[in-house]
């Protein structure tokens, strides 16, 4: 048979986000900016003998590591997009990186909390002349980084907003907080890292200023505890979002039900249905249908026209056969 005849039946497994390239370039830019500040702070601390500068530089190093994970995930996913070793493409590499980044963010929050508790119990003198300028400098770097990593996807607030062409507005409010099918959790993880660092800088500036001018030294560790709580909540949200995708959780129960209703038209029955996320803006569907009058799979796929984000649809059709009658006396 002519191989070209079968080309139209082949599936494309490039399930990268629509803005993959843009997000990759911006993430690398933030990695470079953060790494530069890390070197400046550690180098300046060694040169001046400032432990505060060295400590902040080492703290910045944790963000460099997490942001580098995000950037490398984009690079690997793009370079291996056509590698058939990945059964459903490389779209989930970003979720894996986001999960790792969230764990790093959690550890950073716990370290901040531990240091804050230690300083509440055992107060230490604060070099305000060095600490406040460092916090202001860190805030400036993080604001620039947040600007580079800002994206409208960050405003999903955990809800899944489905807008199908037939104007079915499906909102999933079940089980766990879902994110938009188009949300790039890897990019969101990088954004949360720089925003969390900006938050700690704002809290530090406020607390250090109050301590310096009003002798309220206890505000510094309290600000650290507040920052720990907020960062932990953000990290937990990111862990849930990324883990749900890695575990092939149903992205939207409402959308899955819409698919089921479309396929069971005309007396056909859906005996098995799987809907999962393949990458930002890409959903996979695997359905098993029992029909009294079986049609080609293309007939059933046509019923799903107008439902967005369905990038990989596989339909199995089985003819209906009544169960055999039980033998007499059984």
mmCIF file of C-alpha atoms in Angstrom:
data_model
loop_
_atom_site.group_PDB
_atom_site.id
_atom_site.type_symbol
_atom_site.label_atom_id
_atom_site.label_comp_id
_atom_site.label_asym_id
_atom_site.label_seq_id
_atom_site.Cartn_x
_atom_site.Cartn_y
_atom_site.Cartn_z
ATOM 1 C CA UNK A 1 0.000 0.000 0.000
ATOM 2 C CA UNK A 2 1.048 3.582 -0.606
ATOM 3 C CA UNK A 3 2.430 5.064 2.633
ATOM 4 C CA UNK A 4 1.071 8.512 1.722
ATOM 5 C CA UNK A 5 -2.447 7.096 1.879
ATOM 6 C CA UNK A 6 -2.117 6.650 5.632
ATOM 7 C CA UNK A 7 -0.556 10.034 6.370
ATOM 8 C CA UNK A 8 -3.912 11.646 7.172
ATOM 9 C CA UNK A 9 -4.502 9.049 9.895
ATOM 10 C CA UNK A 10 -1.317 9.898 11.777
ATOM 11 C CA UNK A 11 -1.548 11.881 15.035
ATOM 12 C CA UNK A 12 0.558 14.942 15.790
ATOM 13 C CA UNK A 13 2.015 14.827 19.319
ATOM 14 C CA UNK A 14 3.291 18.399 19.558
ATOM 15 C CA UNK A 15 1.338 19.509 22.614
ATOM 16 C CA UNK A 16 3.343 22.569 23.650
ATOM 17 C CA UNK A 17 1.608 25.755 24.728
ATOM 18 C CA UNK A 18 0.779 28.415 22.148
ATOM 19 C CA UNK A 19 3.246 30.815 23.840
ATOM 20 C CA UNK A 20 5.951 28.251 24.573
ATOM 21 C CA UNK A 21 8.685 30.174 22.742
ATOM 22 C CA UNK A 22 7.826 33.514 24.354
ATOM 23 C CA UNK A 23 7.675 31.990 27.822
ATOM 24 C CA UNK A 24 11.005 30.225 27.294
ATOM 25 C CA UNK A 25 12.809 33.406 26.236
ATOM 26 C CA UNK A 26 11.390 35.443 29.119
ATOM 27 C CA UNK A 27 12.255 32.775 31.667
ATOM 28 C CA UNK A 28 15.879 32.633 30.472
ATOM 29 C CA UNK A 29 16.034 36.442 30.697
ATOM 30 C CA UNK A 30 14.891 36.326 34.329
ATOM 31 C CA UNK A 31 17.393 33.540 35.081
ATOM 32 C CA UNK A 32 20.180 35.757 33.735
ATOM 33 C CA UNK A 33 18.978 38.804 35.694
ATOM 34 C CA UNK A 34 18.603 36.863 38.951
ATOM 35 C CA UNK A 35 21.985 35.133 38.519
ATOM 36 C CA UNK A 36 23.650 38.506 37.900
ATOM 37 C CA UNK A 37 22.189 39.902 41.126
ATOM 38 C CA UNK A 38 23.252 36.772 43.002
ATOM 39 C CA UNK A 39 26.868 37.207 41.857
ATOM 40 C CA UNK A 40 26.825 40.931 42.660
ATOM 41 C CA UNK A 41 25.460 40.363 46.173
ATOM 42 C CA UNK A 42 27.791 37.493 47.068
ATOM 43 C CA UNK A 43 30.791 39.255 45.506
ATOM 44 C CA UNK A 44 29.925 42.513 47.235
ATOM 45 C CA UNK A 45 29.464 40.714 50.536
ATOM 46 C CA UNK A 46 32.861 39.031 50.300
ATOM 47 C CA UNK A 47 34.511 42.304 49.288
ATOM 48 C CA UNK A 48 32.854 44.362 52.024
ATOM 49 C CA UNK A 49 32.650 41.655 54.670
ATOM 50 C CA UNK A 50 28.854 42.021 54.849
ATOM 51 C CA UNK A 51 27.163 38.822 55.999
ATOM 52 C CA UNK A 52 23.789 40.329 55.094
ATOM 53 C CA UNK A 53 24.813 40.668 51.461
ATOM 54 C CA UNK A 54 26.197 37.125 51.353
ATOM 55 C CA UNK A 55 23.051 35.707 52.994
ATOM 56 C CA UNK A 56 20.767 37.484 50.542
ATOM 57 C CA UNK A 57 22.938 36.307 47.650
ATOM 58 C CA UNK A 58 22.642 32.708 48.799
ATOM 59 C CA UNK A 59 18.879 33.143 49.145
ATOM 60 C CA UNK A 60 18.841 34.454 45.569
ATOM 61 C CA UNK A 61 20.703 31.302 44.510
ATOM 62 C CA UNK A 62 17.672 29.157 45.430
ATOM 63 C CA UNK A 63 15.549 31.206 43.042
ATOM 64 C CA UNK A 64 18.192 30.895 40.326
ATOM 65 C CA UNK A 65 18.023 27.105 40.729
ATOM 66 C CA UNK A 66 14.212 27.015 40.561
ATOM 67 C CA UNK A 67 14.030 29.392 37.599
ATOM 68 C CA UNK A 68 16.713 27.387 35.798
ATOM 69 C CA UNK A 69 14.572 24.254 36.193
ATOM 70 C CA UNK A 70 11.685 26.099 34.525
ATOM 71 C CA UNK A 71 13.862 27.354 31.663
ATOM 72 C CA UNK A 72 15.459 23.939 31.067
ATOM 73 C CA UNK A 73 12.006 22.326 30.974
ATOM 74 C CA UNK A 74 11.057 24.650 28.097
ATOM 75 C CA UNK A 75 14.309 23.842 26.300
ATOM 76 C CA UNK A 76 14.015 20.067 26.664
ATOM 77 C CA UNK A 77 10.315 20.047 25.740
ATOM 78 C CA UNK A 78 11.007 22.033 22.571
ATOM 79 C CA UNK A 79 14.021 20.003 21.485
ATOM 80 C CA UNK A 80 12.294 16.655 22.028
ATOM 81 C CA UNK A 81 8.855 17.629 20.762
ATOM 82 C CA UNK A 82 9.110 15.043 17.968
ATOM 83 C CA UNK A 83 10.709 12.282 20.057
ATOM 84 C CA UNK A 84 8.428 9.239 19.904
ATOM 85 C CA UNK A 85 9.832 8.002 23.236
ATOM 86 C CA UNK A 86 7.288 10.408 24.779
ATOM 87 C CA UNK A 87 4.006 8.630 23.995
ATOM 88 C CA UNK A 88 1.918 11.802 24.226
ATOM 89 C CA UNK A 89 4.579 14.399 23.522
ATOM 90 C CA UNK A 90 6.555 16.626 25.874
ATOM 91 C CA UNK A 91 3.724 18.926 26.969
ATOM 92 C CA UNK A 92 3.868 17.705 30.574
ATOM 93 C CA UNK A 93 7.547 18.501 31.155
ATOM 94 C CA UNK A 94 6.446 21.953 32.268
ATOM 95 C CA UNK A 95 4.162 20.406 34.886
ATOM 96 C CA UNK A 96 7.054 18.334 36.239
ATOM 97 C CA UNK A 97 9.227 21.434 36.462
ATOM 98 C CA UNK A 98 6.398 23.390 38.129
ATOM 99 C CA UNK A 99 5.977 20.651 40.736
ATOM 100 C CA UNK A 100 9.733 20.693 41.487
ATOM 101 C CA UNK A 101 9.729 24.505 41.695
ATOM 102 C CA UNK A 102 6.797 24.435 44.105
ATOM 103 C CA UNK A 103 8.685 22.045 46.384
ATOM 104 C CA UNK A 104 11.723 24.360 46.353
ATOM 105 C CA UNK A 105 9.435 27.301 47.125
ATOM 106 C CA UNK A 106 7.985 25.371 50.066
ATOM 107 C CA UNK A 107 11.467 24.687 51.450
ATOM 108 C CA UNK A 108 12.377 28.365 51.099
ATOM 109 C CA UNK A 109 9.211 29.326 53.007
ATOM 110 C CA UNK A 110 10.004 26.852 55.788
ATOM 111 C CA UNK A 111 13.553 28.214 56.084
ATOM 112 C CA UNK A 112 12.177 31.761 56.334
ATOM 113 C CA UNK A 113 9.744 30.586 59.012
ATOM 114 C CA UNK A 114 12.463 28.804 60.980
ATOM 115 C CA UNK A 115 14.761 31.826 60.862
ATOM 116 C CA UNK A 116 11.895 34.102 61.930
ATOM 117 C CA UNK A 117 11.020 31.911 64.933
ATOM 118 C CA UNK A 118 14.682 31.754 65.901
ATOM 119 C CA UNK A 119 14.920 35.541 65.873
ATOM 120 C CA UNK A 120 11.769 35.905 67.950
ATOM 121 C CA UNK A 121 13.287 33.651 70.628
ATOM 122 C CA UNK A 122 16.838 34.945 70.255
ATOM 123 C CA UNK A 123 16.794 38.510 68.834
ATOM 124 C CA UNK A 124 19.883 39.573 66.922
ATOM 125 C CA UNK A 125 21.143 43.095 66.128
ATOM 126 C CA UNK A 126 20.186 44.345 62.665
ATOM 127 C CA UNK A 127 22.528 46.409 60.464
ATOM 128 C CA UNK A 128 19.842 48.737 59.096
ATOM 129 C CA UNK A 129 22.297 50.670 56.919
ATOM 130 C CA UNK A 130 23.001 47.513 54.891
ATOM 131 C CA UNK A 131 19.753 45.572 55.241
ATOM 132 C CA UNK A 132 17.337 48.241 53.926
ATOM 133 C CA UNK A 133 19.303 49.051 50.704
ATOM 134 C CA UNK A 134 19.666 45.296 50.020
ATOM 135 C CA UNK A 135 15.918 44.796 50.402
ATOM 136 C CA UNK A 136 15.199 47.762 48.101
ATOM 137 C CA UNK A 137 17.659 46.433 45.514
ATOM 138 C CA UNK A 138 16.107 42.960 45.700
ATOM 139 C CA UNK A 139 12.621 44.430 45.303
ATOM 140 C CA UNK A 140 13.690 46.298 42.174
ATOM 141 C CA UNK A 141 15.129 43.155 40.575
ATOM 142 C CA UNK A 142 12.029 41.150 41.418
ATOM 143 C CA UNK A 143 9.663 43.788 40.054
ATOM 144 C CA UNK A 144 11.519 43.750 36.732
ATOM 145 C CA UNK A 145 11.436 39.941 36.740
ATOM 146 C CA UNK A 146 7.718 39.894 37.584
ATOM 147 C CA UNK A 147 7.064 42.255 34.668
ATOM 148 C CA UNK A 148 8.874 39.882 32.299
ATOM 149 C CA UNK A 149 6.980 36.877 33.634
ATOM 150 C CA UNK A 150 3.553 38.498 33.901
ATOM 151 C CA UNK A 151 0.872 36.802 31.877
ATOM 152 C CA UNK A 152 -2.919 36.996 31.859
ATOM 153 C CA UNK A 153 -2.969 33.253 32.590
ATOM 154 C CA UNK A 154 -1.868 34.001 36.158
ATOM 155 C CA UNK A 155 -5.317 35.447 36.872
ATOM 156 C CA UNK A 156 -7.203 32.173 36.493
ATOM 157 C CA UNK A 157 -7.588 31.918 40.291
ATOM 158 C CA UNK A 158 -7.967 28.173 40.100
ATOM 159 C CA UNK A 159 -11.152 28.015 38.030
ATOM 160 C CA UNK A 160 -11.530 26.241 34.747
ATOM 161 C CA UNK A 161 -13.277 28.457 32.244
ATOM 162 C CA UNK A 162 -14.437 26.561 29.171
ATOM 163 C CA UNK A 163 -15.860 28.482 26.271
ATOM 164 C CA UNK A 164 -16.988 26.204 23.465
ATOM 165 C CA UNK A 165 -18.078 27.444 20.077
ATOM 166 C CA UNK A 166 -21.646 26.302 20.720
ATOM 167 C CA UNK A 167 -21.697 28.687 23.700
ATOM 168 C CA UNK A 168 -21.734 25.954 26.329
ATOM 169 C CA UNK A 169 -20.129 27.710 29.279
ATOM 170 C CA UNK A 170 -18.861 24.881 31.415
ATOM 171 C CA UNK A 171 -17.579 25.786 34.848
ATOM 172 C CA UNK A 172 -16.076 22.991 36.896
ATOM 173 C CA UNK A 173 -16.582 23.441 40.614
ATOM 174 C CA UNK A 174 -15.955 19.814 41.664
ATOM 175 C CA UNK A 175 -13.227 18.065 43.606
ATOM 176 C CA UNK A 176 -10.211 20.294 43.252
ATOM 177 C CA UNK A 177 -9.364 23.786 42.015
ATOM 178 C CA UNK A 178 -8.796 23.522 38.269
ATOM 179 C CA UNK A 179 -6.859 25.939 36.135
ATOM 180 C CA UNK A 180 -7.519 27.018 32.573
ATOM 181 C CA UNK A 181 -6.629 24.430 29.944
ATOM 182 C CA UNK A 182 -4.317 27.042 28.445
ATOM 183 C CA UNK A 183 -2.507 27.816 31.717
ATOM 184 C CA UNK A 184 1.246 27.234 31.615
ATOM 185 C CA UNK A 185 1.971 26.050 35.140
ATOM 186 C CA UNK A 186 5.729 26.133 34.540
ATOM 187 C CA UNK A 187 5.562 29.839 33.692
ATOM 188 C CA UNK A 188 3.242 30.379 36.651
ATOM 189 C CA UNK A 189 5.781 28.681 38.934
ATOM 190 C CA UNK A 190 8.536 31.045 37.781
ATOM 191 C CA UNK A 191 6.194 34.005 38.275
ATOM 192 C CA UNK A 192 5.300 32.901 41.811
ATOM 193 C CA UNK A 193 9.000 32.609 42.679
ATOM 194 C CA UNK A 194 9.771 36.220 41.778
ATOM 195 C CA UNK A 195 6.512 37.561 43.245
ATOM 196 C CA UNK A 196 7.125 35.715 46.514
ATOM 197 C CA UNK A 197 10.607 37.193 46.668
ATOM 198 C CA UNK A 198 9.160 40.639 45.952
ATOM 199 C CA UNK A 199 6.637 40.110 48.761
ATOM 200 C CA UNK A 200 9.382 39.220 51.249
ATOM 201 C CA UNK A 201 11.307 42.334 50.140
ATOM 202 C CA UNK A 202 8.262 44.587 50.702
ATOM 203 C CA UNK A 203 7.629 43.055 54.120
ATOM 204 C CA UNK A 204 11.316 43.370 55.002
ATOM 205 C CA UNK A 205 11.480 47.038 53.958
ATOM 206 C CA UNK A 206 8.364 47.875 56.001
ATOM 207 C CA UNK A 207 9.535 45.942 59.047
ATOM 208 C CA UNK A 208 13.119 47.229 58.913
ATOM 209 C CA UNK A 209 11.955 50.831 58.517
ATOM 210 C CA UNK A 210 9.629 50.486 61.514
ATOM 211 C CA UNK A 211 12.386 48.859 63.529
ATOM 212 C CA UNK A 212 14.929 51.533 62.610
ATOM 213 C CA UNK A 213 12.737 54.572 63.324
ATOM 214 C CA UNK A 214 10.323 53.313 65.981
ATOM 215 C CA UNK A 215 12.476 50.683 67.702
ATOM 216 C CA UNK A 216 9.975 47.920 66.820
ATOM 217 C CA UNK A 217 12.565 45.168 66.262
ATOM 218 C CA UNK A 218 10.006 42.392 66.713
ATOM 219 C CA UNK A 219 8.316 43.396 63.442
ATOM 220 C CA UNK A 220 11.185 41.941 61.386
ATOM 221 C CA UNK A 221 10.636 38.267 62.379
ATOM 222 C CA UNK A 222 6.828 38.751 62.356
ATOM 223 C CA UNK A 223 7.069 39.957 58.755
ATOM 224 C CA UNK A 224 9.095 36.828 57.999
ATOM 225 C CA UNK A 225 6.368 34.587 59.442
ATOM 226 C CA UNK A 226 3.686 36.411 57.442
ATOM 227 C CA UNK A 227 5.720 35.959 54.281
ATOM 228 C CA UNK A 228 6.161 32.258 55.058
ATOM 229 C CA UNK A 229 2.384 31.769 55.338
ATOM 230 C CA UNK A 230 1.592 33.538 52.061
ATOM 231 C CA UNK A 231 4.360 31.757 50.126
ATOM 232 C CA UNK A 232 3.298 28.370 51.513
ATOM 233 C CA UNK A 233 -0.287 28.949 50.345
ATOM 234 C CA UNK A 234 0.938 29.870 46.851
ATOM 235 C CA UNK A 235 3.250 26.848 46.738
ATOM 236 C CA UNK A 236 0.454 24.510 47.857
ATOM 237 C CA UNK A 237 -1.832 25.826 45.112
ATOM 238 C CA UNK A 238 0.894 25.255 42.522
ATOM 239 C CA UNK A 239 1.603 21.727 43.822
ATOM 240 C CA UNK A 240 -2.093 20.819 43.514
ATOM 241 C CA UNK A 241 -2.354 22.212 39.988
ATOM 242 C CA UNK A 242 0.781 20.504 38.682
ATOM 243 C CA UNK A 243 0.111 17.211 40.479
ATOM 244 C CA UNK A 244 -3.410 17.023 39.047
ATOM 245 C CA UNK A 245 -2.000 17.186 35.508
ATOM 246 C CA UNK A 246 0.829 14.729 36.237
ATOM 247 C CA UNK A 247 -1.722 12.251 37.622
ATOM 248 C CA UNK A 248 -4.002 12.688 34.575
ATOM 249 C CA UNK A 249 -6.861 14.069 36.648
ATOM 250 C CA UNK A 250 -9.953 15.111 34.710
ATOM 251 C CA UNK A 251 -9.259 18.781 33.824
ATOM 252 C CA UNK A 252 -12.954 19.696 33.849
ATOM 253 C CA UNK A 253 -15.840 17.468 34.873
ATOM 254 C CA UNK A 254 -18.212 19.801 33.049
ATOM 255 C CA UNK A 255 -16.311 19.433 29.792
ATOM 256 C CA UNK A 256 -16.045 15.659 30.219
ATOM 257 C CA UNK A 257 -19.817 15.511 30.699
ATOM 258 C CA UNK A 258 -20.333 17.625 27.583
ATOM 259 C CA UNK A 259 -18.204 15.159 25.592
ATOM 260 C CA UNK A 260 -20.181 12.240 27.027
ATOM 261 C CA UNK A 261 -23.512 13.841 26.094
ATOM 262 C CA UNK A 262 -22.326 14.524 22.544
ATOM 263 C CA UNK A 263 -21.181 10.904 22.056
ATOM 264 C CA UNK A 264 -24.257 9.178 23.512
ATOM 265 C CA UNK A 265 -26.603 10.716 20.931
ATOM 266 C CA UNK A 266 -29.080 8.453 19.166
ATOM 267 C CA UNK A 267 -29.093 5.571 21.601
ATOM 268 C CA UNK A 268 -25.325 5.054 21.523
ATOM 269 C CA UNK A 269 -23.783 4.463 24.938
ATOM 270 C CA UNK A 270 -20.397 5.580 26.259
ATOM 271 C CA UNK A 271 -18.987 2.711 28.311
ATOM 272 C CA UNK A 272 -15.572 4.233 28.976
ATOM 273 C CA UNK A 273 -14.376 7.835 28.801
ATOM 274 C CA UNK A 274 -11.014 9.377 29.633
ATOM 275 C CA UNK A 275 -10.276 13.101 29.376
ATOM 276 C CA UNK A 276 -6.883 14.424 30.428
ATOM 277 C CA UNK A 277 -4.503 17.296 29.774
ATOM 278 C CA UNK A 278 -1.614 16.728 27.352
ATOM 279 C CA UNK A 279 -0.101 20.203 27.627
ATOM 280 C CA UNK A 280 -1.151 23.874 27.835
ATOM 281 C CA UNK A 281 -4.228 24.225 25.640
ATOM 282 C CA UNK A 282 -4.308 20.536 24.653
ATOM 283 C CA UNK A 283 -6.692 17.830 25.878
ATOM 284 C CA UNK A 284 -6.728 14.124 25.086
ATOM 285 C CA UNK A 285 -9.917 12.053 24.803
ATOM 286 C CA UNK A 286 -10.236 8.270 24.763
ATOM 287 C CA UNK A 287 -13.788 6.927 24.493
ATOM 288 C CA UNK A 288 -15.346 3.499 24.099
ATOM 289 C CA UNK A 289 -18.819 3.461 22.515
ATOM 290 C CA UNK A 290 -21.388 0.656 22.195
ATOM 291 C CA UNK A 291 -23.823 1.160 19.303
ATOM 292 C CA UNK A 292 -26.645 -0.875 17.772
ATOM 293 C CA UNK A 293 -25.781 0.650 14.412
ATOM 294 C CA UNK A 294 -21.969 1.100 14.572
ATOM 295 C CA UNK A 295 -20.470 3.883 12.484
ATOM 296 C CA UNK A 296 -16.823 4.671 11.624
ATOM 297 C CA UNK A 297 -14.884 6.484 14.373
ATOM 298 C CA UNK A 298 -14.884 9.630 12.236
ATOM 299 C CA UNK A 299 -18.683 9.784 12.628
ATOM 300 C CA UNK A 300 -18.358 10.034 16.412
ATOM 301 C CA UNK A 301 -15.405 12.444 16.273
ATOM 302 C CA UNK A 302 -17.556 14.782 14.173
ATOM 303 C CA UNK A 303 -19.991 14.990 17.104
ATOM 304 C CA UNK A 304 -17.245 16.692 19.119
ATOM 305 C CA UNK A 305 -16.741 19.508 16.613
ATOM 306 C CA UNK A 306 -16.835 22.899 18.297
ATOM 307 C CA UNK A 307 -15.395 21.722 21.623
ATOM 308 C CA UNK A 308 -12.097 23.529 22.030
ATOM 309 C CA UNK A 309 -8.701 22.098 22.984
ATOM 310 C CA UNK A 310 -9.391 18.492 21.891
ATOM 311 C CA UNK A 311 -6.002 17.748 20.346
ATOM 312 C CA UNK A 312 -5.896 13.945 20.469
ATOM 313 C CA UNK A 313 -9.174 12.010 20.170
ATOM 314 C CA UNK A 314 -9.345 8.214 19.998
ATOM 315 C CA UNK A 315 -12.704 6.465 19.568
ATOM 316 C CA UNK A 316 -13.350 2.732 19.989
ATOM 317 C CA UNK A 317 -16.685 1.477 18.566
ATOM 318 C CA UNK A 318 -18.220 -1.840 19.633
ATOM 319 C CA UNK A 319 -21.423 -3.385 18.213
ATOM 320 C CA UNK A 320 -24.208 -3.895 20.696
ATOM 321 C CA UNK A 321 -24.874 -7.546 21.510
ATOM 322 C CA UNK A 322 -27.465 -8.637 24.131
ATOM 323 C CA UNK A 323 -26.103 -10.635 27.006
ATOM 324 C CA UNK A 324 -26.689 -14.385 26.459
ATOM 325 C CA UNK A 325 -29.636 -15.774 28.355
ATOM 326 C CA UNK A 326 -28.809 -17.763 31.452
ATOM 327 C CA UNK A 327 -29.233 -21.529 30.996
ATOM 328 C CA UNK A 328 -32.377 -23.037 32.609
ATOM 329 C CA UNK A 329 -31.950 -24.023 36.218
ATOM 330 C CA UNK A 330 -28.869 -21.874 36.773
#
